[in-house]
Coordinates of N, CA, C and O in Angstrom, one line a residue:
X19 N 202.5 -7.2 161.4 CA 202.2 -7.6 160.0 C 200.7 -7.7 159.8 O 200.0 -8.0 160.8
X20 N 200.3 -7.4 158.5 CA 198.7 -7.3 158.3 C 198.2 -8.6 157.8 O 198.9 -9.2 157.0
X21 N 197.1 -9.1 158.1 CA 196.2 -10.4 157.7 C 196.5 -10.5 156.5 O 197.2 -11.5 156.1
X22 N 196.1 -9.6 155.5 CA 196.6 -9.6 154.2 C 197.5 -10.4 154.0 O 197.3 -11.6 153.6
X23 N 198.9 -9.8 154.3 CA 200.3 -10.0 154.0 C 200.3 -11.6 154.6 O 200.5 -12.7 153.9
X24 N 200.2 -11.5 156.0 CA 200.1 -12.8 156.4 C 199.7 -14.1 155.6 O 200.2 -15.2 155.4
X25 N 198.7 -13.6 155.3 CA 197.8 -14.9 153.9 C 198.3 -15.1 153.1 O 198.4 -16.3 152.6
X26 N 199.0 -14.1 152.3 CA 199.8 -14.1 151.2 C 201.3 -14.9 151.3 O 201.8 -15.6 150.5
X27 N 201.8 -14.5 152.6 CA 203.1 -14.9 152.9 C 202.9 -16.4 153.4 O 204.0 -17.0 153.4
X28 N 201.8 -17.2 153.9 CA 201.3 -18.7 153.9 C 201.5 -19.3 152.3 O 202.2 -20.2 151.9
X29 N 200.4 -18.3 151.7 CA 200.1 -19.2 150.3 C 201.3 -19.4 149.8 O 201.3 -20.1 148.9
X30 N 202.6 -18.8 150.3 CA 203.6 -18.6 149.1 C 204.3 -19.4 149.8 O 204.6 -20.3 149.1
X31 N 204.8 -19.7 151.4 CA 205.3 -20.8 151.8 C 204.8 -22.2 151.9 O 205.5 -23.2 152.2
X32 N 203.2 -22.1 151.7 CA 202.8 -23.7 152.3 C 201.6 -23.6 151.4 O 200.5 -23.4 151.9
X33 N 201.6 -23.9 150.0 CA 200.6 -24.0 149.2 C 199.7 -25.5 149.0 O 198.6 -25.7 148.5
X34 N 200.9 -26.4 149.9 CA 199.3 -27.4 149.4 C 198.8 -27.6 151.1 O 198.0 -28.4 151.5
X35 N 199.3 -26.8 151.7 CA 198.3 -26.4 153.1 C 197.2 -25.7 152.8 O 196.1 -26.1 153.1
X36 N 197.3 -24.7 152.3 CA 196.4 -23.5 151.6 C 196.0 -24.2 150.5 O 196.4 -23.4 149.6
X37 N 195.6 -25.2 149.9 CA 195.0 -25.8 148.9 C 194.0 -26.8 149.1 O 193.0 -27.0 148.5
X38 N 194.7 -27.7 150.7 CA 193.8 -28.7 151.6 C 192.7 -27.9 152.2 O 191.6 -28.3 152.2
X39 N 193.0 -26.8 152.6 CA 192.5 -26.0 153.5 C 191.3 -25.6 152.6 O 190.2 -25.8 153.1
X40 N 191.4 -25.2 151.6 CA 190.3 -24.8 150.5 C 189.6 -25.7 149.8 O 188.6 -25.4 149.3
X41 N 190.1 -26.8 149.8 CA 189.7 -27.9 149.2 C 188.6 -28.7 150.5 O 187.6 -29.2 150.1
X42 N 188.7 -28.7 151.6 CA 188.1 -29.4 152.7 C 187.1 -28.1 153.0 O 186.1 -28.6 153.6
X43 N 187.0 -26.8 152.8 CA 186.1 -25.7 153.2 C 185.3 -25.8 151.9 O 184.1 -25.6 151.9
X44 N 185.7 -26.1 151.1 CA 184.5 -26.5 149.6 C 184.2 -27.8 149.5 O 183.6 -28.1 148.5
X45 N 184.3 -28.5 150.2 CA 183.5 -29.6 150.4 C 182.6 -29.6 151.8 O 181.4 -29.9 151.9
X46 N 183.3 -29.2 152.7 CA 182.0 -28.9 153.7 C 180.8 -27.9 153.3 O 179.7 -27.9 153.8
X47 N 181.3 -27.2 152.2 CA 180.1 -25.7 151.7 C 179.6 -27.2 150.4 O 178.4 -27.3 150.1
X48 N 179.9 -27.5 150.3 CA 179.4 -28.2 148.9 C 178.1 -29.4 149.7 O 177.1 -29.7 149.2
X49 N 178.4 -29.7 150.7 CA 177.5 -30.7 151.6 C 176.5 -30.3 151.9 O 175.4 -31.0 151.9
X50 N 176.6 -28.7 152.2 CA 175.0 -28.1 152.2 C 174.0 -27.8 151.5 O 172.9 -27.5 151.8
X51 N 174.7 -27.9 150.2 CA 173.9 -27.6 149.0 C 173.2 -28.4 149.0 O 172.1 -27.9 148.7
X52 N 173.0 -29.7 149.2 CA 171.5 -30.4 149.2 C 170.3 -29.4 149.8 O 169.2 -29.3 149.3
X53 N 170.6 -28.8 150.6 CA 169.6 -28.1 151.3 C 169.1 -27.0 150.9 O 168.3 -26.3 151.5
X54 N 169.7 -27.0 149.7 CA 168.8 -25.3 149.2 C 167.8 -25.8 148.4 O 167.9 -26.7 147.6
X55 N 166.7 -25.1 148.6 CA 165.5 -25.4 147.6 C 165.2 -24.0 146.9 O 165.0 -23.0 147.6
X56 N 165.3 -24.0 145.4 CA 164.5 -23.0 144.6 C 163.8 -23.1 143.7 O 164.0 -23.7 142.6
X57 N 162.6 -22.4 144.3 CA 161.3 -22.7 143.7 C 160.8 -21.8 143.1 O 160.2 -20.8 143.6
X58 N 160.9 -21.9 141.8 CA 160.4 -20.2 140.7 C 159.1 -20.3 140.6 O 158.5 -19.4 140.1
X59 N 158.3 -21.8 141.2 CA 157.0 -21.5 140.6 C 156.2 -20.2 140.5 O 156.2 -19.9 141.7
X60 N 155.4 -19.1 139.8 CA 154.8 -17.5 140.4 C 153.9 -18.5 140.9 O 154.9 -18.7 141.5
X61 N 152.8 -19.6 141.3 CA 151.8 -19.9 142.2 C 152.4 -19.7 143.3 O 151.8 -18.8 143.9
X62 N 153.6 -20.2 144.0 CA 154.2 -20.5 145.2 C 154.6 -19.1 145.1 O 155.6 -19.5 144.5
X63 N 154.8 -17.8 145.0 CA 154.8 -16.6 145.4 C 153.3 -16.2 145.9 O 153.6 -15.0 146.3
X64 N 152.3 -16.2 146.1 CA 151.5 -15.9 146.8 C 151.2 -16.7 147.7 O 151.8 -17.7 148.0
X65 N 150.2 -16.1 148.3 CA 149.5 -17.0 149.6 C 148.7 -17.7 148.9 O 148.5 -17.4 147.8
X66 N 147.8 -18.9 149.7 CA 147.0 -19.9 149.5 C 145.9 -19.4 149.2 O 145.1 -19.9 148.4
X67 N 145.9 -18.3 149.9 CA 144.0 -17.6 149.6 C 144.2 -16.4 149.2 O 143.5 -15.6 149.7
X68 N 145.2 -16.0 148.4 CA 144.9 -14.7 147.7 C 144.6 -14.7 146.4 O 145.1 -15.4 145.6
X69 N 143.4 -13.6 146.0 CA 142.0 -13.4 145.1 C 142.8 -14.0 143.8 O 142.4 -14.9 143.1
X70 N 143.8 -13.3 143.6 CA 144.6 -14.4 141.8 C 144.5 -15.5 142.1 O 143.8 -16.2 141.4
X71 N 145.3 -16.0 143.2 CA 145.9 -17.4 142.8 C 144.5 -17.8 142.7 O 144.0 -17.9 141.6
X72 N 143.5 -18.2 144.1 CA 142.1 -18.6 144.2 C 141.7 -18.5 142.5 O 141.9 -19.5 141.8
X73 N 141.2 -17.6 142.0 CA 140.6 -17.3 140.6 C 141.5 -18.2 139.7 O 140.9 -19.2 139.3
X74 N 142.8 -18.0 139.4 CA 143.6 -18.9 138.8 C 143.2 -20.4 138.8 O 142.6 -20.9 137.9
X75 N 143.6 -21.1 140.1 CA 143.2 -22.3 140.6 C 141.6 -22.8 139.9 O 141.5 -23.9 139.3
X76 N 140.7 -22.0 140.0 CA 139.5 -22.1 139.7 C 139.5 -22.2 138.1 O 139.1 -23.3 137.5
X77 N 140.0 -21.1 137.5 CA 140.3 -21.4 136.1 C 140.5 -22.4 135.5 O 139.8 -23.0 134.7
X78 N 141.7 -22.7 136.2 CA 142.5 -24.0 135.6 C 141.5 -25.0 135.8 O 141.1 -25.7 134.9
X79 N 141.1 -25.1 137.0 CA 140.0 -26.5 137.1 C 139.0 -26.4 136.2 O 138.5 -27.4 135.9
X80 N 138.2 -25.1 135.5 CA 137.4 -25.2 135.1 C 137.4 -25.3 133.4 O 136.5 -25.3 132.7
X81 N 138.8 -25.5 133.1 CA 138.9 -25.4 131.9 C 140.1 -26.5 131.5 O 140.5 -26.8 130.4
X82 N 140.4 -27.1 132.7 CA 141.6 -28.4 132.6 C 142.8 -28.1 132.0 O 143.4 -28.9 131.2
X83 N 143.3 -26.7 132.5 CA 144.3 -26.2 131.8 C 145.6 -27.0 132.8 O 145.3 -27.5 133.8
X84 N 147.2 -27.1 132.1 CA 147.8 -27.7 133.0 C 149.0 -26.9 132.3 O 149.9 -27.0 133.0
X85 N 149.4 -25.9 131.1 CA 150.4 -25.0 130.9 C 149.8 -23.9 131.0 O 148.8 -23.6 130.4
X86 N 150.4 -23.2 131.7 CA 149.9 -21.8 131.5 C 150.6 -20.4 131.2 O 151.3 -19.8 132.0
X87 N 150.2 -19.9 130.0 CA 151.0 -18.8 130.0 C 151.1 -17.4 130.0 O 150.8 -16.7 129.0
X88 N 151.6 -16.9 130.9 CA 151.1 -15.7 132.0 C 152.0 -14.6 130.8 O 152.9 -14.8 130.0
X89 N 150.9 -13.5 131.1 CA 151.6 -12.1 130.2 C 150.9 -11.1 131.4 O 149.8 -11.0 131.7
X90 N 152.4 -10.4 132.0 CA 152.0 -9.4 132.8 C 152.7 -7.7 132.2 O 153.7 -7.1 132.0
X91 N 151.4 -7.6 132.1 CA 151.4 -6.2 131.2 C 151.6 -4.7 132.3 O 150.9 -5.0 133.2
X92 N 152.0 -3.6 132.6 CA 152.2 -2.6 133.3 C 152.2 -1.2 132.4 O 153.0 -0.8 131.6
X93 N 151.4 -0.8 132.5 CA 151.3 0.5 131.7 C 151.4 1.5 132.8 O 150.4 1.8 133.5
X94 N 152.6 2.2 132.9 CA 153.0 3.2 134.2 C 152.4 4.7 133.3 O 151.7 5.5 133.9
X95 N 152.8 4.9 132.0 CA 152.6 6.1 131.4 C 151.2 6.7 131.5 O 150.8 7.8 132.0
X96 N 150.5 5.5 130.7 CA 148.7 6.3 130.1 C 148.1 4.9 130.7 O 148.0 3.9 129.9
X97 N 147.6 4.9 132.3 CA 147.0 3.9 132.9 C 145.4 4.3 132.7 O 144.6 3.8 133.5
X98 N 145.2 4.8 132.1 CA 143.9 4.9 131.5 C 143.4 3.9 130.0 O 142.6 3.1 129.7
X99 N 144.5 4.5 129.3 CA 144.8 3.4 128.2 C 145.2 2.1 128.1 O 146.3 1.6 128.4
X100 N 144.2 1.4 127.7 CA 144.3 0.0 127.9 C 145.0 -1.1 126.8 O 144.5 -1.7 125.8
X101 N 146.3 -1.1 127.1 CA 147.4 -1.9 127.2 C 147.3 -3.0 126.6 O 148.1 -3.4 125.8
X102 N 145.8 -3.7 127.2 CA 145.7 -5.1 126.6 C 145.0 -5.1 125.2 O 145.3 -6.0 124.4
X103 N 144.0 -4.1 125.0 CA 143.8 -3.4 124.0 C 144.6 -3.2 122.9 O 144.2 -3.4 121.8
X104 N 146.1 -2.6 123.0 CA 147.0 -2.5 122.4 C 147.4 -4.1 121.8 O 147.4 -4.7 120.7
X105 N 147.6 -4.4 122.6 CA 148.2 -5.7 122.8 C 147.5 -6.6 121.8 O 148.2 -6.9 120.8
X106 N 146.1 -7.1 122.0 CA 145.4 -7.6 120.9 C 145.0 -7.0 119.4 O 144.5 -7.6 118.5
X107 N 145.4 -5.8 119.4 CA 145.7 -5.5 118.1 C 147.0 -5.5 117.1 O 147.1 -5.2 115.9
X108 N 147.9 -6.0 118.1 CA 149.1 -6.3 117.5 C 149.3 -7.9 117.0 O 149.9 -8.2 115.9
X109 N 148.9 -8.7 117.7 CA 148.7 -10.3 118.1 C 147.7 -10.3 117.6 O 146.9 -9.6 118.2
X110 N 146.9 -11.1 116.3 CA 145.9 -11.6 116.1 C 145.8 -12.9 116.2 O 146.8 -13.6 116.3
X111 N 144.2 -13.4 116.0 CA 144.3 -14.3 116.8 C 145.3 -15.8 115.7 O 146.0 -16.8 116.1
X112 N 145.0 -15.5 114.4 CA 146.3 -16.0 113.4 C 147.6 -16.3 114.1 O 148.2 -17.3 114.0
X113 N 148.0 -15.0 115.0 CA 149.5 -16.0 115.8 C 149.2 -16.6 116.6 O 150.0 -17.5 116.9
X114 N 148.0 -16.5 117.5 CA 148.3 -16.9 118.6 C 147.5 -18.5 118.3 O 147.6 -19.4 119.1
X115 N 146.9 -18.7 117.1 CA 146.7 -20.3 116.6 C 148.1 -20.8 116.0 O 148.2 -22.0 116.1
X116 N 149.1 -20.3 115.6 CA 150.2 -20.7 115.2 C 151.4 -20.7 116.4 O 152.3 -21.5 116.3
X117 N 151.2 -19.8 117.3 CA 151.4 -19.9 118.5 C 151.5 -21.5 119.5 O 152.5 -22.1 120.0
X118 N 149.8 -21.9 119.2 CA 149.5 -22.9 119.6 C 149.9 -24.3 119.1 O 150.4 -25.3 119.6
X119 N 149.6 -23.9 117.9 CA 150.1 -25.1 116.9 C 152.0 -25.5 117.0 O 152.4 -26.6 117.5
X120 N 152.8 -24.5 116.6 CA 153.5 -25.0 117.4 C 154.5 -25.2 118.5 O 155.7 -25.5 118.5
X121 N 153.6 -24.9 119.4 CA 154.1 -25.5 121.0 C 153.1 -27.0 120.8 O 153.5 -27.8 121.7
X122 N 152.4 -27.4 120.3 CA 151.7 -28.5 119.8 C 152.7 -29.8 119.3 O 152.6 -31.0 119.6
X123 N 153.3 -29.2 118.7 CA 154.0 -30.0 117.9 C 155.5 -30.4 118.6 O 156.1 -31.5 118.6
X124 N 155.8 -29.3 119.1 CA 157.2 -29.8 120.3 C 156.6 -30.8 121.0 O 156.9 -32.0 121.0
X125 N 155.4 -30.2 121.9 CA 155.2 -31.6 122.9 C 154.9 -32.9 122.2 O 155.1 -33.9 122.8
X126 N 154.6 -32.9 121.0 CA 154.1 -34.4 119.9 C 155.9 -34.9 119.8 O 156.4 -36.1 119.8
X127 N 156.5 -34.0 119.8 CA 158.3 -34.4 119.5 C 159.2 -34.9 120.7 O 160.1 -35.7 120.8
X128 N 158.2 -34.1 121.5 CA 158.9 -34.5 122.9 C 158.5 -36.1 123.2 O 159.3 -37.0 123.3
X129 N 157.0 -36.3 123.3 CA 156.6 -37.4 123.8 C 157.1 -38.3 122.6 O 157.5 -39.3 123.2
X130 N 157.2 -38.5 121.6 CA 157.9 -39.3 120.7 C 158.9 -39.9 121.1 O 159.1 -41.1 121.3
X131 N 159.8 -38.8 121.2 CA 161.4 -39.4 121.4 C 161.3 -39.7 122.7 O 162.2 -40.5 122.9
X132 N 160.5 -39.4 123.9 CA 160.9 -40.3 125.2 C 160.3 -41.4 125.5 O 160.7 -42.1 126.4
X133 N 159.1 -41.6 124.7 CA 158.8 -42.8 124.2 C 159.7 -44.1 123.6 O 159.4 -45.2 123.9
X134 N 160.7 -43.6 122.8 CA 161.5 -44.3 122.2 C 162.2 -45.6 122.5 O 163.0 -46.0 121.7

C-alpha cells in the first residue's frame, strides 16, 4: 500500500488523531515564529561602508532629514538619455510642494489623534 493511500485511509479512520497531530505540529511551527526577523529597511541591505549608504548617512546628517523618499529610476533602453531629466519635466516643482504639504498634514493628523 502507498503513503498516499495510507494517510488517507488514517484520516478517514482516526480523524481527531490526524487533527491532534496537526494541531500540536502547528503549535510547535507557531513557537518559532518569534524568531523570524524581517527587516525591509533598503539601509540594512547594504554594507556599513558602501559609497550610497556612507553619502546617504552624510546627507541625512547634514540636512536633518529623518523621512526619506527614495525614487530609483533605470533606463535600460536610451542610457544615455537622462531619465531624471525626463522625470523633472513631468513633476514640477508645484507637485512636489503639494506633495509635501500634504504628507505635512497627515503627520499634523497623526500626532493629533495620538495625542488624544
Amino acid at each position: 500500500m502507498e503513503i498516499s493511500t495510507r494517510a488517507i485511509q488514517l484520516s478517514l479512520h482516526k480523524p481527531k488523531l490526524v487533527t491532534a497531530i496537526m494541531v500540536v505540529l502547528t503549535l510547535i511551527i507557531g513557537a518559532f515564529i518569534v524568531k523570524v526577523h524581517v527587516d525591509t529597511d533598503p539601509e540594512n541591505m547594504l554594507s556599513e561602508d558602501e559609497a550610497v549608504r556612507v553619502f546617504h548617512n552624510q546627507t541625512k546628517k547634514e540636512f536633518g532629514l529623518y523621512d526619506v523618499v527614495v525614487l530609483g529610476v533605470v533606463n535600460e533602453q536610451n542610457p544615455d538619455e537622462t531619465t531624471l531629466g525626463r522625470i523633472l519635466k513631468t513633476f514640477k516643482q508645484k507637485h512636489i510642494n503639494n506633495q509635501e504639504t500634504l504628507l505635512h498634514q497627515i503627520r499634523t493628523r497623526m500626532w493629533r489623534k495620538a495625542l488624544r
